[in-house]
PDB file of C-alpha atoms in Angstrom:
ATOM      1  CA  MET L   1     225.465 -59.359  61.945  1.00 40.00           C
ATOM      2  CA  SER L   2     227.971 -59.209  59.153  1.00 39.00           C
ATOM      3  CA  ILE L   3     231.596 -60.150  59.520  1.00 43.00           C
ATOM      4  CA  ALA L   4     232.655 -56.592  58.660  1.00 43.00           C
ATOM      5  CA  GLY L   5     230.627 -55.301  61.583  1.00 43.00           C
ATOM      6  CA  GLN L   6     228.332 -53.120  59.516  1.00 46.00           C
ATOM      7  CA  ASP L   7     225.356 -53.901  61.758  1.00 47.00           C
ATOM      8  CA  ARG L   8     227.056 -52.625  64.904  1.00 49.00           C
ATOM      9  CA  LEU L   9     225.912 -49.236  66.164  1.00 50.00           C
ATOM     10  CA  ASP L  10     229.461 -48.071  66.855  1.00 52.00           C
ATOM     11  CA  SER L  11     230.603 -48.975  63.348  1.00 54.00           C
ATOM     12  CA  PRO L  12     231.737 -46.108  61.098  1.00 54.00           C
ATOM     13  CA  HIS L  13     229.738 -47.680  58.268  1.00 57.00           C
ATOM     14  CA  PRO L  14     226.207 -46.400  57.684  1.00 55.00           C
ATOM     15  CA  LEU L  15     223.297 -48.477  58.896  1.00 57.00           C
ATOM     16  CA  ALA L  16     219.898 -48.652  57.320  1.00 66.00           C
ATOM     17  CA  GLY L  17     217.695 -46.115  59.007  1.00 72.00           C
ATOM     18  CA  PRO L  18     217.302 -42.436  59.684  1.00 80.00           C
ATOM     19  CA  VAL L  19     220.158 -39.954  59.516  1.00 81.00           C
ATOM     20  CA  GLY L  20     220.502 -36.411  60.799  1.00 79.00           C
ATOM     21  CA  ILE L  21     219.397 -34.374  63.750  1.00 80.00           C
ATOM     22  CA  GLY L  22     215.696 -35.077  63.721  1.00 82.00           C
ATOM     23  CA  GLY L  23     213.187 -37.429  65.281  1.00 84.00           C
ATOM     24  CA  TRP L  24     213.817 -38.131  68.942  1.00 88.00           C
ATOM     25  CA  LEU L  25     217.313 -36.643  68.660  1.00 90.00           C
ATOM     26  CA  ILE L  26     215.723 -33.186  68.688  1.00 92.00           C
ATOM     27  CA  LEU L  27     214.791 -33.564  72.373  1.00 94.00           C
ATOM     28  CA  PRO L  28     218.358 -34.001  73.690  1.00 94.00           C
ATOM     29  CA  LEU L  29     219.424 -31.154  71.401  1.00 94.00           C
ATOM     30  CA  LEU L  30     216.775 -28.932  72.984  1.00 95.00           C
ATOM     31  CA  ASP L  31     217.938 -30.112  76.407  1.00 95.00           C
ATOM     32  CA  VAL L  32     221.516 -28.981  75.823  1.00 95.00           C
ATOM     33  CA  VAL L  33     220.249 -25.679  74.392  1.00 96.00           C
ATOM     34  CA  ILE L  34     217.796 -24.875  77.215  1.00 96.00           C
ATOM     35  CA  ASN L  35     219.731 -26.307  80.177  1.00 92.00           C
ATOM     36  CA  PRO L  36     222.497 -23.647  80.158  1.00 92.00           C
ATOM     37  CA  PHE L  37     219.888 -20.885  80.291  1.00 94.00           C
ATOM     38  CA  TYR L  38     218.105 -22.522  83.223  1.00 91.00           C
ATOM     39  CA  SER L  39     221.411 -23.143  85.010  1.00 90.00           C
ATOM     40  CA  ALA L  40     222.492 -19.536  84.391  1.00 91.00           C
ATOM     41  CA  TYR L  41     219.189 -18.404  85.907  1.00 90.00           C
ATOM     42  CA  GLU L  42     219.865 -20.607  88.939  1.00 86.00           C
ATOM     43  CA  ILE L  43     223.361 -19.147  89.323  1.00 86.00           C
ATOM     44  CA  HIS L  44     221.918 -15.634  89.052  1.00 87.00           C
ATOM     45  CA  SER L  45     219.288 -16.474  91.689  1.00 83.00           C
ATOM     46  CA  VAL L  46     221.905 -17.719  94.132  1.00 81.00           C
ATOM     47  CA  LEU L  47     224.174 -14.727  93.584  1.00 81.00           C
ATOM     48  CA  THR L  48     221.392 -12.147  93.921  1.00 80.00           C
ATOM     49  CA  GLY L  49     219.881 -13.904  96.930  1.00 73.00           C
ATOM     50  CA  TRP L  50     223.194 -14.374  98.725  1.00 72.00           C
ATOM     51  CA  ASN L  51     222.757 -11.366 101.020  1.00 68.00           C
ATOM     52  CA  LEU L  52     219.024 -12.006 101.445  1.00 66.00           C
ATOM     53  CA  LEU L  53     219.781 -15.321 103.120  1.00 63.00           C
ATOM     54  CA  GLY L  54     220.307 -13.512 106.424  1.00 58.00           C
ATOM     55  CA  ALA L  55     216.717 -12.271 106.389  1.00 53.00           C
ATOM     56  CA  PHE L  56     215.430 -15.838 106.094  1.00 54.00           C
ATOM     57  CA  VAL L  57     217.511 -16.984 109.015  1.00 52.00           C
ATOM     58  CA  GLY L  58     216.425 -13.947 110.983  1.00 53.00           C
ATOM     59  CA  GLY L  59     219.884 -12.923 112.108  1.00 53.00           C
ATOM     60  CA  ALA L  60     220.339 -16.201 113.949  1.00 55.00           C
ATOM     61  CA  GLU L  61     223.679 -16.439 115.648  1.00 59.00           C
ATOM     62  CA  ASP L  62     223.677 -20.210 115.872  1.00 60.00           C
ATOM     63  CA  GLY L  63     225.669 -20.608 112.637  1.00 62.00           C
ATOM     64  CA  ARG L  64     222.742 -21.427 110.343  1.00 62.00           C
ATOM     65  CA  PHE L  65     223.425 -18.349 108.226  1.00 64.00           C
ATOM     66  CA  GLU L  66     226.973 -19.391 107.362  1.00 68.00           C
ATOM     67  CA  ALA L  67     226.134 -23.079 107.144  1.00 70.00           C
ATOM     68  CA  ALA L  68     223.311 -22.428 104.672  1.00 71.00           C
ATOM     69  CA  ARG L  69     225.773 -20.833 102.272  1.00 76.00           C
ATOM     70  CA  LEU L  70     227.791 -24.036 101.803  1.00 80.00           C
ATOM     71  CA  PRO L  71     224.985 -25.968 100.066  1.00 82.00           C
ATOM     72  CA  LEU L  72     224.274 -22.884  97.958  1.00 81.00           C
ATOM     73  CA  LEU L  73     227.909 -22.785  96.859  1.00 85.00           C
ATOM     74  CA  ALA L  74     227.740 -26.480  95.969  1.00 87.00           C
ATOM     75  CA  TYR L  75     224.500 -25.875  94.067  1.00 86.00           C
ATOM     76  CA  THR L  76     226.165 -23.038  92.149  1.00 88.00           C
ATOM     77  CA  PHE L  77     229.095 -25.312  91.312  1.00 92.00           C
ATOM     78  CA  THR L  78     226.754 -27.987  89.935  1.00 92.00           C
ATOM     79  CA  SER L  79     225.054 -25.337  87.796  1.00 92.00           C
ATOM     80  CA  VAL L  80     228.410 -24.195  86.389  1.00 94.00           C
ATOM     81  CA  VAL L  81     229.287 -27.818  85.557  1.00 95.00           C
ATOM     82  CA  ARG L  82     225.935 -28.185  83.793  1.00 94.00           C
ATOM     83  CA  VAL L  83     226.482 -25.045  81.698  1.00 95.00           C
ATOM     84  CA  ALA L  84     229.978 -26.123  80.645  1.00 96.00           C
ATOM     85  CA  LEU L  85     229.027 -29.707  79.843  1.00 97.00           C
ATOM     86  CA  ALA L  86     225.859 -28.759  77.967  1.00 96.00           C
ATOM     87  CA  GLY L  87     227.751 -26.167  75.939  1.00 96.00           C
ATOM     88  CA  TYR L  88     230.432 -28.678  74.977  1.00 97.00           C
ATOM     89  CA  CYS L  89     227.847 -31.313  74.035  1.00 96.00           C
ATOM     90  CA  LEU L  90     225.931 -28.761  71.976  1.00 95.00           C
ATOM     91  CA  CYS L  91     229.087 -27.904  70.019  1.00 94.00           C
ATOM     92  CA  LEU L  92     229.787 -31.586  69.380  1.00 93.00           C
ATOM     93  CA  MET L  93     226.215 -32.233  68.260  1.00 92.00           C
ATOM     94  CA  LEU L  94     226.141 -29.283  65.883  1.00 90.00           C
ATOM     95  CA  LYS L  95     229.479 -30.378  64.371  1.00 89.00           C
ATOM     96  CA  ARG L  96     228.109 -33.929  64.174  1.00 88.00           C
ATOM     97  CA  SER L  97     231.282 -35.119  65.813  1.00 90.00           C
ATOM     98  CA  PRO L  98     231.694 -38.877  66.313  1.00 91.00           C
ATOM     99  CA  ARG L  99     232.472 -38.030  69.968  1.00 92.00           C
ATOM    100  CA  ALA L 100     228.990 -36.553  70.503  1.00 94.00           C
ATOM    101  CA  PRO L 101     227.218 -39.794  71.528  1.00 94.00           C
ATOM    102  CA  ARG L 102     229.887 -40.621  74.124  1.00 95.00           C
ATOM    103  CA  TRP L 103     229.760 -37.092  75.557  1.00 96.00           C
ATOM    104  CA  MET L 104     225.963 -37.106  75.620  1.00 96.00           C
ATOM    105  CA  ILE L 105     226.076 -40.334  77.622  1.00 96.00           C
ATOM    106  CA  ILE L 106     228.523 -38.627  79.996  1.00 97.00           C
ATOM    107  CA  TYR L 107     226.229 -35.578  80.069  1.00 97.00           C
ATOM    108  CA  TYR L 108     223.203 -37.637  81.131  1.00 98.00           C
ATOM    109  CA  ALA L 109     225.225 -39.650  83.666  1.00 98.00           C
ATOM    110  CA  VAL L 110     226.428 -36.373  85.205  1.00 97.00           C
ATOM    111  CA  GLU L 111     222.862 -35.010  85.075  1.00 96.00           C
ATOM    112  CA  LEU L 112     221.712 -38.081  86.991  1.00 97.00           C
ATOM    113  CA  VAL L 113     224.298 -37.573  89.733  1.00 97.00           C
ATOM    114  CA  LEU L 114     223.837 -33.792  89.872  1.00 95.00           C
ATOM    115  CA  GLY L 115     220.053 -34.130  89.878  1.00 93.00           C
ATOM    116  CA  PHE L 116     220.205 -36.254  93.021  1.00 94.00           C
ATOM    117  CA  LEU L 117     222.854 -34.011  94.569  1.00 93.00           C
ATOM    118  CA  ASP L 118     220.859 -30.843  93.851  1.00 88.00           C
ATOM    119  CA  PHE L 119     217.732 -32.390  95.339  1.00 90.00           C
ATOM    120  CA  PHE L 120     219.479 -33.153  98.615  1.00 89.00           C
ATOM    121  CA  LEU L 121     221.289 -29.800  98.665  1.00 85.00           C
ATOM    122  CA  TYR L 122     217.968 -28.025  98.248  1.00 82.00           C
ATOM    123  CA  ARG L 123     216.421 -30.122 101.015  1.00 83.00           C
ATOM    124  CA  THR L 124     219.396 -29.321 103.269  1.00 81.00           C
ATOM    125  CA  VAL L 125     218.950 -25.581 102.774  1.00 75.00           C
ATOM    126  CA  GLU L 126     215.225 -25.885 103.513  1.00 75.00           C
ATOM    127  CA  ASP L 127     215.971 -27.825 106.693  1.00 75.00           C
ATOM    128  CA  MET L 128     218.553 -25.261 107.804  1.00 71.00           C
ATOM    129  CA  LEU L 129     216.147 -22.425 107.208  1.00 67.00           C
ATOM    130  CA  GLN L 130     213.385 -24.420 108.907  1.00 66.00           C
ATOM    131  CA  GLN L 131     211.059 -24.147 105.936  1.00 65.00           C
ATOM    132  CA  ALA L 132     208.528 -26.658 104.759  1.00 61.00           C
ATOM    133  CA  SER L 133     209.883 -28.893 102.033  1.00 64.00           C
ATOM    134  CA  SER L 134     208.743 -27.921  98.561  1.00 66.00           C
ATOM    135  CA  GLN L 135     210.096 -30.987  96.733  1.00 68.00           C
ATOM    136  CA  ASP L 136     208.852 -34.520  97.066  1.00 78.00           C
ATOM    137  CA  TYR L 137     210.939 -37.641  96.668  1.00 83.00           C
ATOM    138  CA  TRP L 138     208.988 -38.675  93.550  1.00 86.00           C
ATOM    139  CA  VAL L 139     211.269 -36.305  91.633  1.00 88.00           C
ATOM    140  CA  LEU L 140     214.227 -38.676  92.093  1.00 92.00           C
ATOM    141  CA  PRO L 141     212.831 -41.637  90.096  1.00 93.00           C
ATOM    142  CA  PHE L 142     211.680 -39.160  87.448  1.00 94.00           C
ATOM    143  CA  ILE L 143     215.235 -37.770  87.105  1.00 94.00           C
ATOM    144  CA  ALA L 144     216.677 -41.287  86.995  1.00 96.00           C
ATOM    145  CA  ALA L 145     214.192 -42.483  84.367  1.00 97.00           C
ATOM    146  CA  ILE L 146     214.805 -39.555  82.034  1.00 96.00           C
ATOM    147  CA  CYS L 147     218.591 -39.826  82.245  1.00 96.00           C
ATOM    148  CA  LEU L 148     218.641 -43.602  81.833  1.00 97.00           C
ATOM    149  CA  ILE L 149     216.288 -43.465  78.833  1.00 97.00           C
ATOM    150  CA  TRP L 150     218.580 -41.010  77.040  1.00 96.00           C
ATOM    151  CA  ILE L 151     221.711 -42.966  77.938  1.00 96.00           C
ATOM    152  CA  VAL L 152     220.200 -46.073  76.345  1.00 95.00           C
ATOM    153  CA  TYR L 153     219.033 -44.013  73.353  1.00 95.00           C
ATOM    154  CA  PHE L 154     222.525 -42.689  72.673  1.00 94.00           C
ATOM    155  CA  ARG L 155     223.972 -46.188  72.934  1.00 93.00           C
ATOM    156  CA  ARG L 156     221.474 -48.013  70.728  1.00 91.00           C
ATOM    157  CA  SER L 157     219.815 -45.597  68.326  1.00 90.00           C
ATOM    158  CA  ARG L 158     220.411 -46.070  64.613  1.00 88.00           C
ATOM    159  CA  ARG L 159     219.810 -42.365  64.046  1.00 88.00           C
ATOM    160  CA  VAL L 160     222.603 -41.561  66.494  1.00 90.00           C
ATOM    161  CA  ALA L 161     224.920 -44.136  64.894  1.00 87.00           C
ATOM    162  CA  ASN L 162     224.225 -42.780  61.396  1.00 84.00           C
ATOM    163  CA  THR L 163     224.400 -39.097  62.320  1.00 85.00           C
ATOM    164  CA  PHE L 164     227.572 -39.097  64.399  1.00 86.00           C
ATOM    165  CA  ARG L 165     229.810 -41.503  62.515  1.00 77.00           C
ATOM    166  CA  SER L 166     233.396 -40.817  61.548  1.00 63.00           C
ATOM    167  CA  ARG L 167     233.671 -38.023  58.971  1.00 60.00           C
ATOM    168  CA  GLU L 168     236.879 -39.497  57.541  1.00 63.00           C
ATOM    169  CA  GLU L 169     235.193 -42.842  56.938  1.00 59.00           C
ATOM    170  CA  ALA L 170     232.164 -41.159  55.379  1.00 54.00           C
ATOM    171  CA  ASP L 171     234.408 -39.096  53.067  1.00 57.00           C
ATOM    172  CA  ARG L 172     236.383 -42.202  52.105  1.00 60.00           C
ATOM    173  CA  GLN L 173     233.192 -44.079  51.248  1.00 55.00           C
ATOM    174  CA  LEU L 174     231.915 -41.132  49.237  1.00 53.00           C
ATOM    175  CA  GLY L 175     235.231 -41.025  47.339  1.00 58.00           C
ATOM    176  CA  GLU L 176     234.925 -44.744  46.532  1.00 60.00           C
ATOM    177  CA  ILE L 177     231.454 -44.197  45.106  1.00 58.00           C
ATOM    178  CA  PHE L 178     232.567 -41.457  42.724  1.00 61.00           C
ATOM    179  CA  SER L 179     235.942 -42.907  41.711  1.00 56.00           C
TER     180      SER L 179
END
């Protein structure tokens, strides 16, 4: 490591290695492009199925009908958060903003929490409607592994460090080269 800190990943100076949105960085980009569409579909499903919930409960007057709507509202809220956060991260990535890596780490940390929350909300609705569970618990370690892998990637990748460095610093260095 140099004294100037040029080997640090959070340094504004370029590191040896790949630059640009390519390689493994394409996968998180696809994630923030596709995730809003999937979340919008989920929101649409909840809104269109809102009145159909009574048919599943069978007109039960024990409060299950109203109680089943609360987890659905929470699920809709998590989907709205996903759409907003993914859209913001997509804008930052396409601008190649130096804030993009930090926001992508936040995005995957939120995805980790919301993934667990959505799993248990879905299980709660199934229990209230007395349906057989359609999701197994093996999904939880899968969600955790994916999110943690991408968090580490955005913290340690040279491609990320080179692609999303400070524009002002890059322009200054370019000016020094040609002056």
